[in-house]
Short mmCIF file of C-alpha atoms in Angstrom, two decimals:
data_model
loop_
_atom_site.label_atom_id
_atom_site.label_comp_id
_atom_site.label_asym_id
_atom_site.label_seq_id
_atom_site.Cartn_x
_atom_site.Cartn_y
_atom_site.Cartn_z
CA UNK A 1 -8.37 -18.34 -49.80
CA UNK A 2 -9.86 -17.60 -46.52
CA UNK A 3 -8.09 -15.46 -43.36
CA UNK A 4 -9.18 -14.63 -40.13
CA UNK A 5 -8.14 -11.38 -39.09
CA UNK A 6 -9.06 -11.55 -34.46
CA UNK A 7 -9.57 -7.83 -33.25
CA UNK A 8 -7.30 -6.61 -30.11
CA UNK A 9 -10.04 -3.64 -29.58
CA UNK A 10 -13.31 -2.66 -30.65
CA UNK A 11 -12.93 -0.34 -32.82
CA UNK A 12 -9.23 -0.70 -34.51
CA UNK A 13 -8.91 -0.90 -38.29
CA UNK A 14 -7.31 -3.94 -40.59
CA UNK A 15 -5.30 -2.97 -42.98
CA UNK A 16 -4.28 -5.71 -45.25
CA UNK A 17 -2.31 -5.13 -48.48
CA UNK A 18 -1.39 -8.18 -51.70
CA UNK A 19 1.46 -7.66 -53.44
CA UNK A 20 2.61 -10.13 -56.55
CA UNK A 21 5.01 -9.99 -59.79
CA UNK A 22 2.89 -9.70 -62.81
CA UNK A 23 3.89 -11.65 -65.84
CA UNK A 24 6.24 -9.96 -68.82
CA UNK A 25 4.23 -9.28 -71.55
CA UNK A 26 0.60 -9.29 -69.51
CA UNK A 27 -2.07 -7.05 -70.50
CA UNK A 28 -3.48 -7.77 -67.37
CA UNK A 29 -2.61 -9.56 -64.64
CA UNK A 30 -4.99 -9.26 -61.42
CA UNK A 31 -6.05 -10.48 -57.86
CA UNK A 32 -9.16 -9.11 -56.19
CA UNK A 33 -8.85 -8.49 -51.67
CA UNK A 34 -11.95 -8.48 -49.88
CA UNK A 35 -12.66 -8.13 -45.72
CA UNK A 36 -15.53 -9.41 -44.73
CA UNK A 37 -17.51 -8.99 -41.43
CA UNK A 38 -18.80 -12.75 -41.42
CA UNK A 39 -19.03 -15.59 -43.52
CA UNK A 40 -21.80 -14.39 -45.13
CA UNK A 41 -19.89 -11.52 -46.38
CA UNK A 42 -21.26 -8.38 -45.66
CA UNK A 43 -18.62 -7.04 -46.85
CA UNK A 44 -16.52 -4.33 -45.03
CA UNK A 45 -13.50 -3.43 -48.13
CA UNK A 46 -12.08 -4.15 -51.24
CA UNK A 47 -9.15 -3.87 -53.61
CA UNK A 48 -7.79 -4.68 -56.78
CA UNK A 49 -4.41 -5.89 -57.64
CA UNK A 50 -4.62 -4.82 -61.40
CA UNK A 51 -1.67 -4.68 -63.26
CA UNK A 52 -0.10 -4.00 -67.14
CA UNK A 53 3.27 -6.09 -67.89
CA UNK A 54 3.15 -4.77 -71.51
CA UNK A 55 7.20 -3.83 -72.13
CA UNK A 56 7.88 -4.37 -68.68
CA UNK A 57 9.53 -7.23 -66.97
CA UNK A 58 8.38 -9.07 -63.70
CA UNK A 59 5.58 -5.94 -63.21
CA UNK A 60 5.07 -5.19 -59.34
CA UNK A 61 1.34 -5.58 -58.91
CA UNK A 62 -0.24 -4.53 -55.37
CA UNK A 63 -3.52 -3.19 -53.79
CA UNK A 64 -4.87 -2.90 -50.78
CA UNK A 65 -8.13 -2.82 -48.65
CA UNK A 66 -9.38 -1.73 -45.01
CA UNK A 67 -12.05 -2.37 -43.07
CA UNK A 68 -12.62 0.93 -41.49
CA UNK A 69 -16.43 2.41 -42.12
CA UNK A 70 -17.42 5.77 -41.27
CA UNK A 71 -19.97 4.96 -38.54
CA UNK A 72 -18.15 4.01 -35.00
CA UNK A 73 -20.97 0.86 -34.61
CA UNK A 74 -20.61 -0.39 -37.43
CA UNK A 75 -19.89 -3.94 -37.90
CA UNK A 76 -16.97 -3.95 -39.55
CA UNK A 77 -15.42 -1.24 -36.96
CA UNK A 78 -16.76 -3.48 -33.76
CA UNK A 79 -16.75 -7.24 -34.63
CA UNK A 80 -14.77 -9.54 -33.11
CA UNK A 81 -13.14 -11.16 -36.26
CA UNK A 82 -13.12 -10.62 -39.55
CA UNK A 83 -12.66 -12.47 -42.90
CA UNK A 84 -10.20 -11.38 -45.77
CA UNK A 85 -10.50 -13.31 -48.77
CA UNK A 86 -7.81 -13.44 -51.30
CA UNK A 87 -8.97 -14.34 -54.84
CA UNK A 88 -7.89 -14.31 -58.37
CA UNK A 89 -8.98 -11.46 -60.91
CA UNK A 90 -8.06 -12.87 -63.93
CA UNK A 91 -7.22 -16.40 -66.04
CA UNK A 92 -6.84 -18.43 -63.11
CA UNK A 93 -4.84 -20.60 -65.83
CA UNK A 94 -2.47 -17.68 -66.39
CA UNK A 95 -1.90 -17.45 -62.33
CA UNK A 96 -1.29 -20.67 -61.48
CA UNK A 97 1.60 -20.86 -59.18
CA UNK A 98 2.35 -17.33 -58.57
CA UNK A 99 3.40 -16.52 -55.11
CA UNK A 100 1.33 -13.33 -53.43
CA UNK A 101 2.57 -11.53 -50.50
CA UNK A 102 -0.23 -10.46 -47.77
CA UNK A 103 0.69 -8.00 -45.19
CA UNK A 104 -1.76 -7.34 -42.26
CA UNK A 105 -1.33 -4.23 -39.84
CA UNK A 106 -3.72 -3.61 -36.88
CA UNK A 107 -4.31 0.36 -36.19
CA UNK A 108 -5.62 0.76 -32.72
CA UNK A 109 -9.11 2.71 -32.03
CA UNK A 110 -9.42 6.96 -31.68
CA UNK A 111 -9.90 8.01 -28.87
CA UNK A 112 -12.71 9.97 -29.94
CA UNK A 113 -14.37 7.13 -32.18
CA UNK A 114 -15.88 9.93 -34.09
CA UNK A 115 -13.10 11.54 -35.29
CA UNK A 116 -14.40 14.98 -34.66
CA UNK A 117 -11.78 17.90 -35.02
CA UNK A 118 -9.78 15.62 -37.59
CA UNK A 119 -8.69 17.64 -40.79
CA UNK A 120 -10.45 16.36 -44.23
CA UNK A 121 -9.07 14.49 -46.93
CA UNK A 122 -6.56 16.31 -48.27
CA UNK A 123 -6.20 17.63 -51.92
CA UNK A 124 -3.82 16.50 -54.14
CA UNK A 125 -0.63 18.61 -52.99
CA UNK A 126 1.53 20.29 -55.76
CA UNK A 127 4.58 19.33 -57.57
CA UNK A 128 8.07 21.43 -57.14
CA UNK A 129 11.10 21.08 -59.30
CA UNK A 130 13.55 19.81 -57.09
CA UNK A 131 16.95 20.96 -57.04
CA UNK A 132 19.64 18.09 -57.31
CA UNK A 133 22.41 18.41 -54.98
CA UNK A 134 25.89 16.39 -54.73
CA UNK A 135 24.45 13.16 -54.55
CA UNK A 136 24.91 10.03 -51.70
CA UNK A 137 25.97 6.51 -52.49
CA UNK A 138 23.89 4.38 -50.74
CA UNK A 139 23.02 0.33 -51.59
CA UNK A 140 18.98 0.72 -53.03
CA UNK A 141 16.63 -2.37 -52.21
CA UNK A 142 15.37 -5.15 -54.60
CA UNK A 143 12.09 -4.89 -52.75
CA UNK A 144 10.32 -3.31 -49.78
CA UNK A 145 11.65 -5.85 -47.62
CA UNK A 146 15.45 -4.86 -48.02
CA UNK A 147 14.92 -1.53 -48.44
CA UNK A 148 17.45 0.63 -47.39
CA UNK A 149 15.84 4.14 -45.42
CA UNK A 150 17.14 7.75 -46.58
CA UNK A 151 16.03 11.24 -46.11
CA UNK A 152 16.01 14.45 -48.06
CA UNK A 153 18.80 14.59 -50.77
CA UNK A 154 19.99 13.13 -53.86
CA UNK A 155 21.63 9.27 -54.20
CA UNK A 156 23.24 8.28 -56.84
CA UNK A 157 22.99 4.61 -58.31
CA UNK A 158 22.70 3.20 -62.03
CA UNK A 159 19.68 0.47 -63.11
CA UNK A 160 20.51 -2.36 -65.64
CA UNK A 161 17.65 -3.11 -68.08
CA UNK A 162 15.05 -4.93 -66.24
CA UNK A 163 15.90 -3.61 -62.76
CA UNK A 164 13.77 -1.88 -60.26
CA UNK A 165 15.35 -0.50 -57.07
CA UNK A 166 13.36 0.72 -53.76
CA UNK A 167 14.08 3.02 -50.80
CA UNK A 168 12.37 3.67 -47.89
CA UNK A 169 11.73 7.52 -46.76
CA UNK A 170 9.74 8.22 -43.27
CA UNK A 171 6.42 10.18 -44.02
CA UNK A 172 4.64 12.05 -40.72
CA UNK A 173 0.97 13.01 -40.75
CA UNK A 174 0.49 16.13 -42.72
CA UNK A 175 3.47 15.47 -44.92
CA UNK A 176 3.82 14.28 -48.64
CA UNK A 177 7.06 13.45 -50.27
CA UNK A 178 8.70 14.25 -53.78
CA UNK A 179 10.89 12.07 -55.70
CA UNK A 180 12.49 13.13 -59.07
CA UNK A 181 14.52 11.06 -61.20
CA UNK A 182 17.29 12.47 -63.26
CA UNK A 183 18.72 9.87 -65.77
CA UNK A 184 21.64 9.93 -68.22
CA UNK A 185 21.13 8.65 -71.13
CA UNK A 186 23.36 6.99 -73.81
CA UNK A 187 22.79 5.95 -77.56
CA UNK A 188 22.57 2.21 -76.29
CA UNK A 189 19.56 3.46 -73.90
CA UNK A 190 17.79 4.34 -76.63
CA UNK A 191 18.86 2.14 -79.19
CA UNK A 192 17.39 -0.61 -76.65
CA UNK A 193 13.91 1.27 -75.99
CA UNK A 194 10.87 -0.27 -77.51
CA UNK A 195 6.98 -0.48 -77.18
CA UNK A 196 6.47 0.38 -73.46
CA UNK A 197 10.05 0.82 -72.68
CA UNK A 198 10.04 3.74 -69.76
CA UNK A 199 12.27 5.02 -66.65
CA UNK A 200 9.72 5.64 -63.99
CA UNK A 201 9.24 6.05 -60.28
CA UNK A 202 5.83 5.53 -58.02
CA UNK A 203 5.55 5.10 -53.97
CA UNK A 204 3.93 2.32 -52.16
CA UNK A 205 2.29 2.81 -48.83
CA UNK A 206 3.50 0.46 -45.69
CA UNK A 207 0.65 -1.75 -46.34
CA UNK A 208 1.90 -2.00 -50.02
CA UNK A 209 -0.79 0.23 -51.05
CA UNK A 210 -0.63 3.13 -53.82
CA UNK A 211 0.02 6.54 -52.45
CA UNK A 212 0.83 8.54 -55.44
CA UNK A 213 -0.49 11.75 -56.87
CA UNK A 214 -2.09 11.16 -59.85
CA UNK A 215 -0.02 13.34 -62.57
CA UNK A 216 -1.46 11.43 -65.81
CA UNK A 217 -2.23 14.03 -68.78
CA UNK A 218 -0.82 17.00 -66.18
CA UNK A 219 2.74 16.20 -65.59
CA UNK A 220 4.72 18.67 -64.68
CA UNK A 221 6.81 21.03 -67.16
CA UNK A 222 10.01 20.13 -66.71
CA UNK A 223 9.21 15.79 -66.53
CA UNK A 224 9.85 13.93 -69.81
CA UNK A 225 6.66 13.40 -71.70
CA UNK A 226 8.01 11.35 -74.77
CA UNK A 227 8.16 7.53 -74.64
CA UNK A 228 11.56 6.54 -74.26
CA UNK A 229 11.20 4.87 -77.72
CA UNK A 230 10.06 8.53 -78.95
CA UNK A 231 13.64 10.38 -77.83
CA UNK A 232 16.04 11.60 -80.30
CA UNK A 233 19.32 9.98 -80.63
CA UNK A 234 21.29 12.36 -79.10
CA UNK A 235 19.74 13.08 -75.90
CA UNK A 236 21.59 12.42 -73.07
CA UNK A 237 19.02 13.35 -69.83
CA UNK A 238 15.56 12.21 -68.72
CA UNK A 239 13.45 13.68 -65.91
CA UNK A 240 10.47 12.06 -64.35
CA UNK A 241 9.44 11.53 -60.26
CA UNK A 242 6.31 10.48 -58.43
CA UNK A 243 4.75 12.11 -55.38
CA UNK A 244 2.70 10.99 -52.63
CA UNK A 245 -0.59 12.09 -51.27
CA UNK A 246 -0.71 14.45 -48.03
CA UNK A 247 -0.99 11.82 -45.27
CA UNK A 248 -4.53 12.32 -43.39
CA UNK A 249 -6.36 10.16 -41.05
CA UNK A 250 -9.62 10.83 -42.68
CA UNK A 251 -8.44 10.20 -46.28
CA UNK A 252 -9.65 6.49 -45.62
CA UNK A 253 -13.24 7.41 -46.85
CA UNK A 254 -12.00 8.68 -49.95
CA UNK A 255 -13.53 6.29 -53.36
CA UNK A 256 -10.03 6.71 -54.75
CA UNK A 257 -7.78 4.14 -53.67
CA UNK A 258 -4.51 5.93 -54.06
CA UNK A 259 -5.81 8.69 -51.61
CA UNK A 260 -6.95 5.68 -49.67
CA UNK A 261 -3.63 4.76 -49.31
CA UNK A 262 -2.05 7.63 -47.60
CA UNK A 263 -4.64 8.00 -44.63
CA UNK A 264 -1.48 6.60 -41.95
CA UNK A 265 1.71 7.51 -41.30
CA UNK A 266 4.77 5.13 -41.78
CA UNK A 267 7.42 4.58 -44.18
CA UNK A 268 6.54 5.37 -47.89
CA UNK A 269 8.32 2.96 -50.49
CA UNK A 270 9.50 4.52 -53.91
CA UNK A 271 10.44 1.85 -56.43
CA UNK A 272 12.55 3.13 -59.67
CA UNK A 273 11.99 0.95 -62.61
CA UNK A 274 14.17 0.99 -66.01
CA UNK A 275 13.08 -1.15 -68.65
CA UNK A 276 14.24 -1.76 -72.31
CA UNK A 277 15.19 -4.41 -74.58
CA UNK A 278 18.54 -6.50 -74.04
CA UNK A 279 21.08 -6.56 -71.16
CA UNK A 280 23.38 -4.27 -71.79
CA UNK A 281 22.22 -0.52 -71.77
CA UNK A 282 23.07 0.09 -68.21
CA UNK A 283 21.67 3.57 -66.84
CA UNK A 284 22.85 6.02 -64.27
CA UNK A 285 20.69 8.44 -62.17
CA UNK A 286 20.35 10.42 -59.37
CA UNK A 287 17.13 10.28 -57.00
CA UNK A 288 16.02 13.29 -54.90
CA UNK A 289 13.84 13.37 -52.01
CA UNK A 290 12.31 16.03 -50.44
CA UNK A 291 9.25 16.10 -47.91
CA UNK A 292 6.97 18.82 -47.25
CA UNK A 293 4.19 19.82 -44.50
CA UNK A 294 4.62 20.23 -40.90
CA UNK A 295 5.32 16.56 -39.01
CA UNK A 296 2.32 16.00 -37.05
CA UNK A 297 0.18 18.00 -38.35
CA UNK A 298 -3.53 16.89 -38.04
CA UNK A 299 -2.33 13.45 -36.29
CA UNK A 300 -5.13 11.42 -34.47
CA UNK A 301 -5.29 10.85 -30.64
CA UNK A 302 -5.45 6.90 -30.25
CA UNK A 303 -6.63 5.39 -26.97
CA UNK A 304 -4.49 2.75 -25.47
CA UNK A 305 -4.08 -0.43 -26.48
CA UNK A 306 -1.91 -3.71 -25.29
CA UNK A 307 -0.62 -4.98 -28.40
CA UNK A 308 -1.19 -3.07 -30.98
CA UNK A 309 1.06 0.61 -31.88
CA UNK A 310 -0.29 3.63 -32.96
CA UNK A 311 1.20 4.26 -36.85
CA UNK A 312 4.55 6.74 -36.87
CA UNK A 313 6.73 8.16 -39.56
CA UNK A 314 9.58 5.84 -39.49
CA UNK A 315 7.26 2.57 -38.91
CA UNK A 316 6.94 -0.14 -41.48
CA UNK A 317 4.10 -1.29 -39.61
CA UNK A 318 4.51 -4.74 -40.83
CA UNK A 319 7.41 -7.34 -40.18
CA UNK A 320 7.70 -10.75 -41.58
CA UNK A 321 7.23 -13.15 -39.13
CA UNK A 322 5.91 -16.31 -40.68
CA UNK A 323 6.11 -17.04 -44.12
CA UNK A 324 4.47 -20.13 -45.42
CA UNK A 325 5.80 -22.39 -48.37
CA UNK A 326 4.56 -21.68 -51.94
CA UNK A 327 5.91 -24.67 -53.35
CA UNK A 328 3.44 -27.08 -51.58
CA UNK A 329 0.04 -27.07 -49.78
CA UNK A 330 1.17 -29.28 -46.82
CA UNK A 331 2.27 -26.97 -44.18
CA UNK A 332 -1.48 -24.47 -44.82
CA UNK A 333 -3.54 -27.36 -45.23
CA UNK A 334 -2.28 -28.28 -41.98
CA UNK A 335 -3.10 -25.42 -40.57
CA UNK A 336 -6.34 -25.01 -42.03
CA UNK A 337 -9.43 -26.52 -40.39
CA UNK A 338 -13.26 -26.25 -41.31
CA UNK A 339 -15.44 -24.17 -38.92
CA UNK A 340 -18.70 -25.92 -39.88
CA UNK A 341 -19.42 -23.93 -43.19
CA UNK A 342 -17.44 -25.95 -45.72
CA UNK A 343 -15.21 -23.18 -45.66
CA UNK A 344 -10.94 -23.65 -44.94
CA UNK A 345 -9.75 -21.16 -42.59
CA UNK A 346 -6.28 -20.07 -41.95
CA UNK A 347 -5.87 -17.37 -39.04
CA UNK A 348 -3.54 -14.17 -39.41
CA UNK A 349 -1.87 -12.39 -37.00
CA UNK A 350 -0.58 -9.04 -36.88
CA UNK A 351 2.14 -8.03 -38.93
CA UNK A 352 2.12 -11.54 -40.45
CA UNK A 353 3.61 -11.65 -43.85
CA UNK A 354 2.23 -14.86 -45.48
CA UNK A 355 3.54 -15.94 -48.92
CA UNK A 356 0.77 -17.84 -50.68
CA UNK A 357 1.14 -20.20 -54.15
CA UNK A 358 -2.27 -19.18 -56.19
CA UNK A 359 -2.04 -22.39 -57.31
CA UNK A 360 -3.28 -23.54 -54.36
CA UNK A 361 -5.83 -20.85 -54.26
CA UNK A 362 -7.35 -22.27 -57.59
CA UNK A 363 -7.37 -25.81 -56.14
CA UNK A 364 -8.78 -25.25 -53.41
CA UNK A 365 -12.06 -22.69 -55.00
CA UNK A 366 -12.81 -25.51 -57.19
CA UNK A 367 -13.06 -27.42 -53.94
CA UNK A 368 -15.11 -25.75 -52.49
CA UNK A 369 -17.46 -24.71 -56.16
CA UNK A 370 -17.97 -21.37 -55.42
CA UNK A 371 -18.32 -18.62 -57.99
CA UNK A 372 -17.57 -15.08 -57.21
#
């Protein structure tokens, strides 16, 4: 599928993030995001929505891609519109009707279009043991949409087998946030753990994009390192958490996309997943939050723009204002048209949130009979 993505400003960056349930069971599940600078794609940005549903159920799978380039003049910082294309990344049999989720988020232009005097992508900050304290009951999310906003402390909640829940905490520039997970754990929990069975946590950006520090091989001392599977029968407590990068303008010309993903400020999302075998091991925990880094601290000047609003801590960025069926073609087709290339276009607005059937994706690439 084809989007147009119509600049306010020369100069302001697209953002646009995909985010899908993966199939139980998948070894790989994927969907590739591209922006494009014209139809013959010179291409601007990519991502890769690449996910594992091995022991897990209904896998979150997201990525994200922007079309910001070093150079001020360049195309793809300057031209008028731009193209995304949305695609699919592996058996198009086994994605066949899947619903995606594409969120779009206009950043205005620096003022200073070369960004001089910004600080430099920022090193992986380090992890701190967090220090529980009497917790908060508050009602979690069942996605980024409902997701209810906290701030430092601990919350309390419990996680039936299956379940993921998501909360919303406001991230500043120059600040990362912690989130630890301490879980009790019963016989049944363990008695129900299998091949990939886990308790984890991980943040998503506002544009659905990944955010977290990278602690594979290196977790920290005091996390759980043992499969779930692995534990003894009689332990009774878990530890684990997930930490997101130092947010930094410049981090957007970083080749790693999860440093990629922290280079604006807005709400961070952390999801808490618990899966195992059955329906009945139900599993209480306690989630602490704790930010660190000065708020504001290396934040961009942005020049003026009608229309578009310059990225803050407590900002989702996005809002769903359209979302189009993904049961049947009719009401896209409709609003598709063909601008002379052979090529359906749909336009996108910002802060649209358009729900797409892949299905319809597949039908209409073998339409048109081109091959990535």
């Amino acid at each position: 599928l084809f989007y147009r993505l119509k600049r306010t400003a020369p100069g302001s960056t697209f953002h646009v993030g995909a985010t899908f349930k993966g199939r139980t069971g998948s070894s790989g599940d994927a969907i590739n995001l591209q922006i494009f600078h014209d139809v013959d794609q010179f291409r601007c940005g990519s991502g890769l929505a690449f996910g594992n549903g091995v022991g897990t159920r209904s896998p979150l799978i997201f990525a994200s891609v922007s079309s910001w380039r070093p150079t001020p003049d360049d195309p793809c910082n300057q031209q008028d519109e731009l193209v995304v294309e949305l695609s699919p990344g592996s058996s198009a049999r086994e994605l066949a009707g899947r619903p995606v989720e594409v969120v779009v988020y206009e950043e205005p232009p620096l003022a200073d279009p070369d960004a001089s005097g910004l600080p430099p992508a920022s090193a992986p900050p380090a992890w701190r043991t967090l220090k529980p304290t009497d917790p908060a009951t508050v009602v979690p999310g069942t996605s980024i949409a409902n997701a209810p906003v906290i701030s430092d402390g601990t919350y309390s909640g419990d996680l039936n087998p299956g379940e993921s829940q998501v909360f919303a905490v406001p991230v500043d520039w120059g600040q990362d946030v912690q989130a630890q997970v301490d879980a009790d754990l019963s016989p049944a929990v363990i008695d129900a753990a299998g091949g990939g069975s886990d308790i984890e946590a991980h943040f998503l950006g506002p544009i659905h994009d990944d955010s977290d520090v990278d602690f594979f091989a290196r977790e920290p001392q005091d996390w759980e390192r043992r499969a779930l599977a692995n534990l003894p029968k009689d332990q009774r407590s878990f530890r684990t958490g997930a930490q997101t990068q130092t947010i930094t303008y410049l981090n957007r010309g970083s080749t790693k996309p999860s440093v990629v993903g922290a280079s604006v400020a807005g709400l961070r999302y952390v999801e808490v997943s618990y899966n195992v075998r059955g329906d009945e091991a139900n599993l209480p925990y306690r989630l602490t939050i704790a930010t660190n880094g000065t708020a504001g601290e290396g934040a961009p000047t942005y020049a003026r723009v009608t229309g578009i609003t310059p990225p803050a801590a407590d900002s989702p960025l996005v809002t769903p204002v359209q979302k189009t069926s993904d049961s049947s073609g009719e009401k896209k087709q409709a609003a598709s048209k063909d601008d002379g290339g052979g090529l359906p276009w749909a336009p996108i607005g910002l802060g649209v949130l358009v729900v797409v059937a892949i299905g319809l994706l597949l039908t209409r690439r073998a339409v048109r009979g081109r091959a990535r």
